[in-house]
PDB file of C-alpha atoms in Angstrom:
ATOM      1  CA  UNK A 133     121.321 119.593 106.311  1.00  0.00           C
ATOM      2  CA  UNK A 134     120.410 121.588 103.107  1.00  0.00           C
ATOM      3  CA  UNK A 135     122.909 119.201 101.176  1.00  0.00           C
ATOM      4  CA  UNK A 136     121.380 116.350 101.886  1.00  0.00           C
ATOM      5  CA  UNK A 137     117.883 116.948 100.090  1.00  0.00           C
ATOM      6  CA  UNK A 138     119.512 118.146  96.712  1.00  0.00           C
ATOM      7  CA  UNK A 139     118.408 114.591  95.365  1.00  0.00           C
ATOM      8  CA  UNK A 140     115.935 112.044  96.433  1.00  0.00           C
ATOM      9  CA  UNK A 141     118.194 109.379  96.646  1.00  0.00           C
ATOM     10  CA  UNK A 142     120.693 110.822  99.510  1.00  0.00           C
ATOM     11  CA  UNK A 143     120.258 109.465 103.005  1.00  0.00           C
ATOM     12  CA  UNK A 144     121.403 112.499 105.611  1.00  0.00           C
ATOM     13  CA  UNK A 145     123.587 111.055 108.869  1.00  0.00           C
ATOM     14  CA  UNK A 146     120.111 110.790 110.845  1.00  0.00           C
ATOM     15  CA  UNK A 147     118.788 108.053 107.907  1.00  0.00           C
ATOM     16  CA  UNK A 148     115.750 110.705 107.140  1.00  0.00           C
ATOM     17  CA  UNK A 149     114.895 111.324 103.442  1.00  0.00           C
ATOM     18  CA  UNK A 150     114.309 114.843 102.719  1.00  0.00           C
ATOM     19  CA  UNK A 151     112.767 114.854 100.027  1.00  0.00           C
ATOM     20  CA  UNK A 152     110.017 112.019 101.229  1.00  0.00           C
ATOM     21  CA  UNK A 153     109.156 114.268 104.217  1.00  0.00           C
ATOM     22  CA  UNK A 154     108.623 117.255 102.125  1.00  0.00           C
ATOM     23  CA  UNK A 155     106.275 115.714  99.912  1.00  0.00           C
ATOM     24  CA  UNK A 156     104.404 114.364 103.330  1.00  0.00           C
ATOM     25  CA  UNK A 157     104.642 117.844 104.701  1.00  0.00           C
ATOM     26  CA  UNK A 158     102.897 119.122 101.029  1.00  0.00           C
ATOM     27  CA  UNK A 159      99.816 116.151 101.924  1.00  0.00           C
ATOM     28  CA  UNK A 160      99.236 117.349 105.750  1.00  0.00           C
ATOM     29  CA  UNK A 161      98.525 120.794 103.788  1.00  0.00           C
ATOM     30  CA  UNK A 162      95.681 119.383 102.095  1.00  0.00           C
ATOM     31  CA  UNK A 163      92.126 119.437 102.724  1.00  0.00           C
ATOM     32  CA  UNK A 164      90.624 117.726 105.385  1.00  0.00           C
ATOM     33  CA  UNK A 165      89.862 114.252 104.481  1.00  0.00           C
ATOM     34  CA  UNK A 166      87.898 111.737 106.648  1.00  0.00           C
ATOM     35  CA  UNK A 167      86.826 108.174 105.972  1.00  0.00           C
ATOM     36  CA  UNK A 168      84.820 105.842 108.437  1.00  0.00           C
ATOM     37  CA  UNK A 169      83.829 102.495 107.585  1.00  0.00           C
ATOM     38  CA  UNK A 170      80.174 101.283 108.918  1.00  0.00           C
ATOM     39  CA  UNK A 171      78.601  97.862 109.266  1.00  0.00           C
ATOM     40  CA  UNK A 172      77.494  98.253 105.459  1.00  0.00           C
ATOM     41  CA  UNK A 173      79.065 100.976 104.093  1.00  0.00           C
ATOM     42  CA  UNK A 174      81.780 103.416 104.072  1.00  0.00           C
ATOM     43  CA  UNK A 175      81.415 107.064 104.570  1.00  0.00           C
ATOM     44  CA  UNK A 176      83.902 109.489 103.091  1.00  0.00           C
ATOM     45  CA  UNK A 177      84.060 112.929 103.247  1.00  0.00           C
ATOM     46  CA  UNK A 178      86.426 116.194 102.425  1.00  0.00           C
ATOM     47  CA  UNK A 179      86.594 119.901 102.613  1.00  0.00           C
ATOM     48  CA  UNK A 180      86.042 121.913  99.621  1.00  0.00           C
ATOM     49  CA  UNK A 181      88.099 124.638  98.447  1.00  0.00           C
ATOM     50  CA  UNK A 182      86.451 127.931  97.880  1.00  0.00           C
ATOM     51  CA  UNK A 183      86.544 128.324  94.017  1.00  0.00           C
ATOM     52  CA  UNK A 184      86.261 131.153  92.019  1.00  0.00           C
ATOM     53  CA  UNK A 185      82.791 132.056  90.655  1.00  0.00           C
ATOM     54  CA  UNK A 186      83.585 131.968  87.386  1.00  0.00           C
ATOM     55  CA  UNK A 187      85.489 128.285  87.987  1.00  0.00           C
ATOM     56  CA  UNK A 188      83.350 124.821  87.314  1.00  0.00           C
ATOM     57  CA  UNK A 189      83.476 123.560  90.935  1.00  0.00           C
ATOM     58  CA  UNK A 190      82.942 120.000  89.353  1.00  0.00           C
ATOM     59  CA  UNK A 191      86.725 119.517  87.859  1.00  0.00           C
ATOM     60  CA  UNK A 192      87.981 119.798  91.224  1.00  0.00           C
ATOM     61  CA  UNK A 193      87.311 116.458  92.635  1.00  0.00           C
ATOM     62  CA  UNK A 194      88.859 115.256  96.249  1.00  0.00           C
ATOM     63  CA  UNK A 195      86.886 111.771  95.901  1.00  0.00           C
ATOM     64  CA  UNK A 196      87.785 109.983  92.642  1.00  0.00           C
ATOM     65  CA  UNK A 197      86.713 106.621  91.549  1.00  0.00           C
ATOM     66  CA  UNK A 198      89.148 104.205  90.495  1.00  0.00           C
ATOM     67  CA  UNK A 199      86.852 101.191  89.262  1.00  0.00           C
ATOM     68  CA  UNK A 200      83.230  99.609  90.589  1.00  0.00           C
ATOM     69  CA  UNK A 201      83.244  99.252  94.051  1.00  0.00           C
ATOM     70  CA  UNK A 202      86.766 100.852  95.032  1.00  0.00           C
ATOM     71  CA  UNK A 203      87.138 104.994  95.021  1.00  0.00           C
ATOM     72  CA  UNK A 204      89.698 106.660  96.674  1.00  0.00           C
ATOM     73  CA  UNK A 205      90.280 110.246  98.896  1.00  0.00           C
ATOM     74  CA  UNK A 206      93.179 112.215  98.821  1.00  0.00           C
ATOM     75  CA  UNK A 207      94.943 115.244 100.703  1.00  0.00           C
ATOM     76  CA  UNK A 208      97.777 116.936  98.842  1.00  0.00           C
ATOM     77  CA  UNK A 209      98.670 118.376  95.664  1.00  0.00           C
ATOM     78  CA  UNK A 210      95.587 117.890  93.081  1.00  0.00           C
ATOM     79  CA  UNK A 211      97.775 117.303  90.126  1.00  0.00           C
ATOM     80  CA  UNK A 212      99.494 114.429  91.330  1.00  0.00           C
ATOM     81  CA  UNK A 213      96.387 113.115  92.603  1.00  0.00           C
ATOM     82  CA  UNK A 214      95.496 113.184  89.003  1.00  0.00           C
ATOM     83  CA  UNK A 215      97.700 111.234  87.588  1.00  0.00           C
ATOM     84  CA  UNK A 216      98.175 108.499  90.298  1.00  0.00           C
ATOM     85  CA  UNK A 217      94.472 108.102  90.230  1.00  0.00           C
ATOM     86  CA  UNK A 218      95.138 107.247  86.091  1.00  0.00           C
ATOM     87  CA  UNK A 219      97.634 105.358  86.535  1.00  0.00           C
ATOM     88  CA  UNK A 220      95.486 103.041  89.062  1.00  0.00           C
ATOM     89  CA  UNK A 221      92.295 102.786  87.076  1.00  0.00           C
ATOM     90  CA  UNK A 222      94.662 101.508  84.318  1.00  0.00           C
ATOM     91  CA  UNK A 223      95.689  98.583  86.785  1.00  0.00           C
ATOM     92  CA  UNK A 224      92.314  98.210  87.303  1.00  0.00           C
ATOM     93  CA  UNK A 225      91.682  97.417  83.461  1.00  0.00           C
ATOM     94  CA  UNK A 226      94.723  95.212  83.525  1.00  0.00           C
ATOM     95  CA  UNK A 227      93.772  93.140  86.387  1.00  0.00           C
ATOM     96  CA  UNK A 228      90.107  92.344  84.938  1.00  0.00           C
ATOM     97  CA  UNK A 229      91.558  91.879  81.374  1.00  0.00           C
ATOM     98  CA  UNK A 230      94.233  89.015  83.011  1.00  0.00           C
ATOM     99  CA  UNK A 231      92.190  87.749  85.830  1.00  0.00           C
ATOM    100  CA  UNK A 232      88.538  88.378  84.627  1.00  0.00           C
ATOM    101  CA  UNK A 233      87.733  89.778  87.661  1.00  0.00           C
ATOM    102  CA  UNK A 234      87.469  92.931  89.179  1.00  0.00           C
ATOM    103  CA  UNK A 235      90.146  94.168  91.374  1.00  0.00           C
ATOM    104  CA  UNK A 236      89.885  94.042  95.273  1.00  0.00           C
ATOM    105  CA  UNK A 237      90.523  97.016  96.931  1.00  0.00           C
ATOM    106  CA  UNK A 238      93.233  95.596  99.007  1.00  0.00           C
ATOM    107  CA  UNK A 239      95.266  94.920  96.067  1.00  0.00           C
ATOM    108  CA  UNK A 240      95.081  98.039  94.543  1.00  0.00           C
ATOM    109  CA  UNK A 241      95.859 100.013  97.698  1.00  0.00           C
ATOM    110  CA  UNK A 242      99.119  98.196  97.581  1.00  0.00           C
ATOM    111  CA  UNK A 243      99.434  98.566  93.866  1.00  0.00           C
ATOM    112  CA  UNK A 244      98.946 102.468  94.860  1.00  0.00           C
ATOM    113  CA  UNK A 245     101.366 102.674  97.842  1.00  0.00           C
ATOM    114  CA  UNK A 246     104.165 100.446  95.487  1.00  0.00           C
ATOM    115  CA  UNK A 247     104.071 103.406  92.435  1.00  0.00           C
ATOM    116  CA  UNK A 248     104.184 105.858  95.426  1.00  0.00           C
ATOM    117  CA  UNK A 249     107.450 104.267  96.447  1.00  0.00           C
ATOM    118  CA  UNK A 250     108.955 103.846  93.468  1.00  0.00           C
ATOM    119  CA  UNK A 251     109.475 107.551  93.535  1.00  0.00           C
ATOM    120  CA  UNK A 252     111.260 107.934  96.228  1.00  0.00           C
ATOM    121  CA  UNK A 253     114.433 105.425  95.135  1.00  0.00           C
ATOM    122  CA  UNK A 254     115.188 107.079  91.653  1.00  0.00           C
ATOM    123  CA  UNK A 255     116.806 110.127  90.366  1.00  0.00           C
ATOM    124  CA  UNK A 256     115.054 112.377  88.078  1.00  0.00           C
ATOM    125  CA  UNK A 257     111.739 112.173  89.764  1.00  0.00           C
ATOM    126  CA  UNK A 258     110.486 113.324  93.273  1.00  0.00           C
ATOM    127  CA  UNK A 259     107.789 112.067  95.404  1.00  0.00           C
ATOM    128  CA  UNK A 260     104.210 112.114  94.813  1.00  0.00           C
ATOM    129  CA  UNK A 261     102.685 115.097  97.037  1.00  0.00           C
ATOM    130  CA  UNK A 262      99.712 113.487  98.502  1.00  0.00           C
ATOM    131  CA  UNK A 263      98.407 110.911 101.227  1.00  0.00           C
ATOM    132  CA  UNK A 264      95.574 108.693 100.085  1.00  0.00           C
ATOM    133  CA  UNK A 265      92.402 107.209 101.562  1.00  0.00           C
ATOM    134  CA  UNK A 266      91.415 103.875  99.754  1.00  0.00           C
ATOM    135  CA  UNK A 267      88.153 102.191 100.260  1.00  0.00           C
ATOM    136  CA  UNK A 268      85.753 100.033  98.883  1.00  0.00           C
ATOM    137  CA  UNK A 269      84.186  96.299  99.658  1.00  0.00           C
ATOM    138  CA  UNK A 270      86.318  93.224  99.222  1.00  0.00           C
ATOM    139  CA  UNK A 271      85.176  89.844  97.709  1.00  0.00           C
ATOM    140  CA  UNK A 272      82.807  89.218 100.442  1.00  0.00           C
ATOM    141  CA  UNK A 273      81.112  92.535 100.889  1.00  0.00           C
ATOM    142  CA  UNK A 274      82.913  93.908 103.318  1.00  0.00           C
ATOM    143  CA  UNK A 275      83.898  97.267 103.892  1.00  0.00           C
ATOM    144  CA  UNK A 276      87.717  98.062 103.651  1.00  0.00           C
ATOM    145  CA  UNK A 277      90.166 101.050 104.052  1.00  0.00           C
ATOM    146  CA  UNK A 278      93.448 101.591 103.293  1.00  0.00           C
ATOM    147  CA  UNK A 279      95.893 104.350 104.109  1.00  0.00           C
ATOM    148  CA  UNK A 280      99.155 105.007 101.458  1.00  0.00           C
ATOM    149  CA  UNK A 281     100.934 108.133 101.965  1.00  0.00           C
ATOM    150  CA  UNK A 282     103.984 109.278  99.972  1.00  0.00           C
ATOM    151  CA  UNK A 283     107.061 106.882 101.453  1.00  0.00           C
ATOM    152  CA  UNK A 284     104.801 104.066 100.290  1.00  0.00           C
ATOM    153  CA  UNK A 285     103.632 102.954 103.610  1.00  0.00           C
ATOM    154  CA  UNK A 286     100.519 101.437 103.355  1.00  0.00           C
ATOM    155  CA  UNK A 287      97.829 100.647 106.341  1.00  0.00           C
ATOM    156  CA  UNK A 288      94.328  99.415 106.711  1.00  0.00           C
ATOM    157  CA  UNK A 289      91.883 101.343 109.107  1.00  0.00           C
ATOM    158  CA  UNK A 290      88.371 101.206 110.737  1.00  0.00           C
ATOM    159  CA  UNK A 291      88.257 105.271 110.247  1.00  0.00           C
ATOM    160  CA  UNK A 292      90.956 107.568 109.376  1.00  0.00           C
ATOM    161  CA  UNK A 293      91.753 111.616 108.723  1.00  0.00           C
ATOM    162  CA  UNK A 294      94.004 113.067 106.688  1.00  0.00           C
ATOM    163  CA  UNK A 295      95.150 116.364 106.034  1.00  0.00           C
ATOM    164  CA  UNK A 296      95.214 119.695 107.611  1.00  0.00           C
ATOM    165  CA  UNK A 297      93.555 118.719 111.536  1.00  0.00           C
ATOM    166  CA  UNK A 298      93.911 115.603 110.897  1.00  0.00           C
ATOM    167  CA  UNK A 299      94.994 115.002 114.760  1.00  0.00           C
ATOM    168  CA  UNK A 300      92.173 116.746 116.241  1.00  0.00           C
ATOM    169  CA  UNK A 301      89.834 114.754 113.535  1.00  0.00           C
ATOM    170  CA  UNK A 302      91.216 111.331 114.217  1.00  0.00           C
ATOM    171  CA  UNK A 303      90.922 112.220 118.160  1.00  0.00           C
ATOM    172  CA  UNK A 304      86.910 112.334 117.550  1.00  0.00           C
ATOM    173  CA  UNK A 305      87.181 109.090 115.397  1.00  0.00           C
ATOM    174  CA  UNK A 306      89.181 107.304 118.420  1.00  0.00           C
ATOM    175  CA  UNK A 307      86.784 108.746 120.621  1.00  0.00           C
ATOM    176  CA  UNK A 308      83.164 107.678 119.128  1.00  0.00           C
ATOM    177  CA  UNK A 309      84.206 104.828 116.787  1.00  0.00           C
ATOM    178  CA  UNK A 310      82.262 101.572 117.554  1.00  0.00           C
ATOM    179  CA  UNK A 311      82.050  98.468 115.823  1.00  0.00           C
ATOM    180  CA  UNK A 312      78.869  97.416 113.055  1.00  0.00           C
ATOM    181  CA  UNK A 313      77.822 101.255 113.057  1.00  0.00           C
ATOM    182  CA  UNK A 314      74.718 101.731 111.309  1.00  0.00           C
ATOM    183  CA  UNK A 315      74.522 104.190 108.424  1.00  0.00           C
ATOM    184  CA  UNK A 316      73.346 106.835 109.949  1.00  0.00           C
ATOM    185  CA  UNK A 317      75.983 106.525 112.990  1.00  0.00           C
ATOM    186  CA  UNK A 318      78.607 106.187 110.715  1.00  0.00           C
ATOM    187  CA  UNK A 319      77.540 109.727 108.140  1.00  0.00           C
ATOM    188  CA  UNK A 320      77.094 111.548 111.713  1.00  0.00           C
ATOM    189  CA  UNK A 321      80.601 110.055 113.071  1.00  0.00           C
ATOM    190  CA  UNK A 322      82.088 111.200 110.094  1.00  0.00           C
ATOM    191  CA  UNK A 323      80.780 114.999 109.615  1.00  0.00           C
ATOM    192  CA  UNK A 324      81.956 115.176 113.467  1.00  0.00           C
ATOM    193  CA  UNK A 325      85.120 114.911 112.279  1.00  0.00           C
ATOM    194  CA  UNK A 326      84.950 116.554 109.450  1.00  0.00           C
ATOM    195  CA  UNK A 327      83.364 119.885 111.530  1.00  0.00           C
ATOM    196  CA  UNK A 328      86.134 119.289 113.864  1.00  0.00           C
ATOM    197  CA  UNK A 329      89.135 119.384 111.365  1.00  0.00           C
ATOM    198  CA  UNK A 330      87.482 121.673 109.153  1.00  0.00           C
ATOM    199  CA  UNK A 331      88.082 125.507 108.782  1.00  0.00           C
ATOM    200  CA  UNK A 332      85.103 126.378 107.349  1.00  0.00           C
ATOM    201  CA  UNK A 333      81.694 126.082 107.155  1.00  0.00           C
ATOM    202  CA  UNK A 334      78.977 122.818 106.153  1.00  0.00           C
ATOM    203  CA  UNK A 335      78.541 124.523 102.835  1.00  0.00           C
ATOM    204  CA  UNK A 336      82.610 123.479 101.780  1.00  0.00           C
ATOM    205  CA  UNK A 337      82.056 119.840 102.690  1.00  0.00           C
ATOM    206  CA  UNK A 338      81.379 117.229 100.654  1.00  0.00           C
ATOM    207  CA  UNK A 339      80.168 113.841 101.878  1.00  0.00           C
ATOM    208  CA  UNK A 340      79.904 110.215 100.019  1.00  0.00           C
ATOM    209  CA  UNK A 341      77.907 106.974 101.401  1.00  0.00           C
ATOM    210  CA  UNK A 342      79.782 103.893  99.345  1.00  0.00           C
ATOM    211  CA  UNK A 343      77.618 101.072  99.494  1.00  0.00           C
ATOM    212  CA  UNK A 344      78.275  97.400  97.855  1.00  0.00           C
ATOM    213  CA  UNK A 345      76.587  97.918  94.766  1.00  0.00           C
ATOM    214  CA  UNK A 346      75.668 101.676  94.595  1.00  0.00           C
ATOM    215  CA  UNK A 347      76.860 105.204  95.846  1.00  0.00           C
ATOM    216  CA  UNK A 348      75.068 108.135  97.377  1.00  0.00           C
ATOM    217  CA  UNK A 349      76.132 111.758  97.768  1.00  0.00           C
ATOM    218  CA  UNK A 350      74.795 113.449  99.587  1.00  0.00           C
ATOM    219  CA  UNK A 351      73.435 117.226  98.966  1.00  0.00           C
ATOM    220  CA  UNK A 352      74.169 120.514 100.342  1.00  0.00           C
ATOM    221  CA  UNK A 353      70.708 120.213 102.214  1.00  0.00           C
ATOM    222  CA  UNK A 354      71.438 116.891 103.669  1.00  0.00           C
ATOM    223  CA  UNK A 355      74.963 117.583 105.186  1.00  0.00           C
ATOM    224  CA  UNK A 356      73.301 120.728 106.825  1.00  0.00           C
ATOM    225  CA  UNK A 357      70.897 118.840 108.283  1.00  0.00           C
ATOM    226  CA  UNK A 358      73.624 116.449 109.938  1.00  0.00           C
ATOM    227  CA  UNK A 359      75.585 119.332 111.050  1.00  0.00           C
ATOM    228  CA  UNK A 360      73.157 121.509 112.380  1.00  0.00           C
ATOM    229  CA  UNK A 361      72.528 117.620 114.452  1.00  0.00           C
ATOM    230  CA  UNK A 362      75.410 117.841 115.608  1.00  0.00           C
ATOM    231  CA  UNK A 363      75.646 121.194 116.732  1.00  0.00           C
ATOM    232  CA  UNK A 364      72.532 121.063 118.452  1.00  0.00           C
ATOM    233  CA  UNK A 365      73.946 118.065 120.524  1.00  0.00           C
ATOM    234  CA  UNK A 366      76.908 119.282 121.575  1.00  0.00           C
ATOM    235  CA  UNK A 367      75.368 122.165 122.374  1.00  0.00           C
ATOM    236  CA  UNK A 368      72.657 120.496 124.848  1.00  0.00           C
ATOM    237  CA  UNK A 369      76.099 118.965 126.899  1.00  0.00           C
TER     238      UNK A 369
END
């Protein structure tokens, strides 16, 4: 089959695109990425890296925002995250300099997933490397998420995982999900997925509350305190 993924745009005899599944093999490598939408809000969290000490842990960023109310998560390759996150905040310009009025998130989750699958019809490129978590409140205040991932696929979600454990982390989400969580349900719903998928400890998370009009991160202190919660109930089972 090694012929058949010597260019993006060759179909093998089984219809599969090499190329695509590499670069969605490159995004299941990622961090652990979670995302849980609440009554009001929507939680998302990721797993750090372990940087070097010398290294500003700041310019490496898993949670990005794209314009007011819309920021997005990824799992893959950093770099390409980079530049697909530019190249969506500059839709985001466009669309409030031609409508005069900010984007919603839905369209710019498709807007996303589209430039992701223009890469995978054309020679001389290849496929972006990641798998992307969209969210933010639509016209009416309500929560949204959206799934792209590097075919172009795109799919809205109550809760989703991406990234390395991502089975075993969207198994907890299927598990405990309910409808019109509360904040606090949804922050612990999400670090129980997070601890699940994760390979490391609470001090390599980091965890974001997205509200309507304002965002909250929360500190090192904070997400300790919700994981040593959860520890402590799963421990009295």
């Amino acid at each position: 089959m090694s012929r058949y993924d010597s260019a993006i745009t060759i179909f093998s005899p089984t219809g599969n695109l090499f190329q695509v599944e590499y670069a969605v093999k490159a995004s299941e490598q990622g961090s652990s990425t979670i995302a849980v939408k609440g009554q009001d809000c929507i939680v998302l969290g990721v797993e750090k890296k372990d940087v070097s000490k010398l290294q500003d842990a700041k310019t490496l960023k898993k949670i990005l925002r794209l314009d007011d109310n819309i920021f997005i998560a990824f799992s893959g390759l950093q770099a390409d995250a980079r530049i697909l996150a530019n190249i969506a905040r500059v839709e985001c310009q466009s669309y409030r300099l031609n409508f005069d009025d900010a984007p919603t998130v839905d369209y710019i989750a498709r807007y996303i997933a589209g430039v992701q699958q223009k890469y995978t019809q054309r020679g001389g490129v290849r496929p972006f490397g990641i798998s992307v978590l969209v969210a933010g409140f639509d016209a009416k205040g309500q929560p949204r998420i959206f799934q792209t991932d590097p075919s172009g696929a795109c799919t809205e979600w109550k809760a989703n995982a991406i990234g390395k454990n991502d089975k075993s982390a969207r198994e907890t989400l299927e598990k405990k999900y309910k409808n019109h969580m509360t904040d606090e349900q949804t922050v612990k719903l999400a670090g129980q997925a997070l601890v699940e998928a994760a390979e490391k400890g609470s001090k390599n998370l980091e965890i974001i509350v997205l509200y309507k009009n304002k965002v909250r991160e929360l500190t090192e202190k904070e997400i300790e305190d919700v994981i040593q919660a959860i520890t402590q109930e799963e421990g009295a089972k």
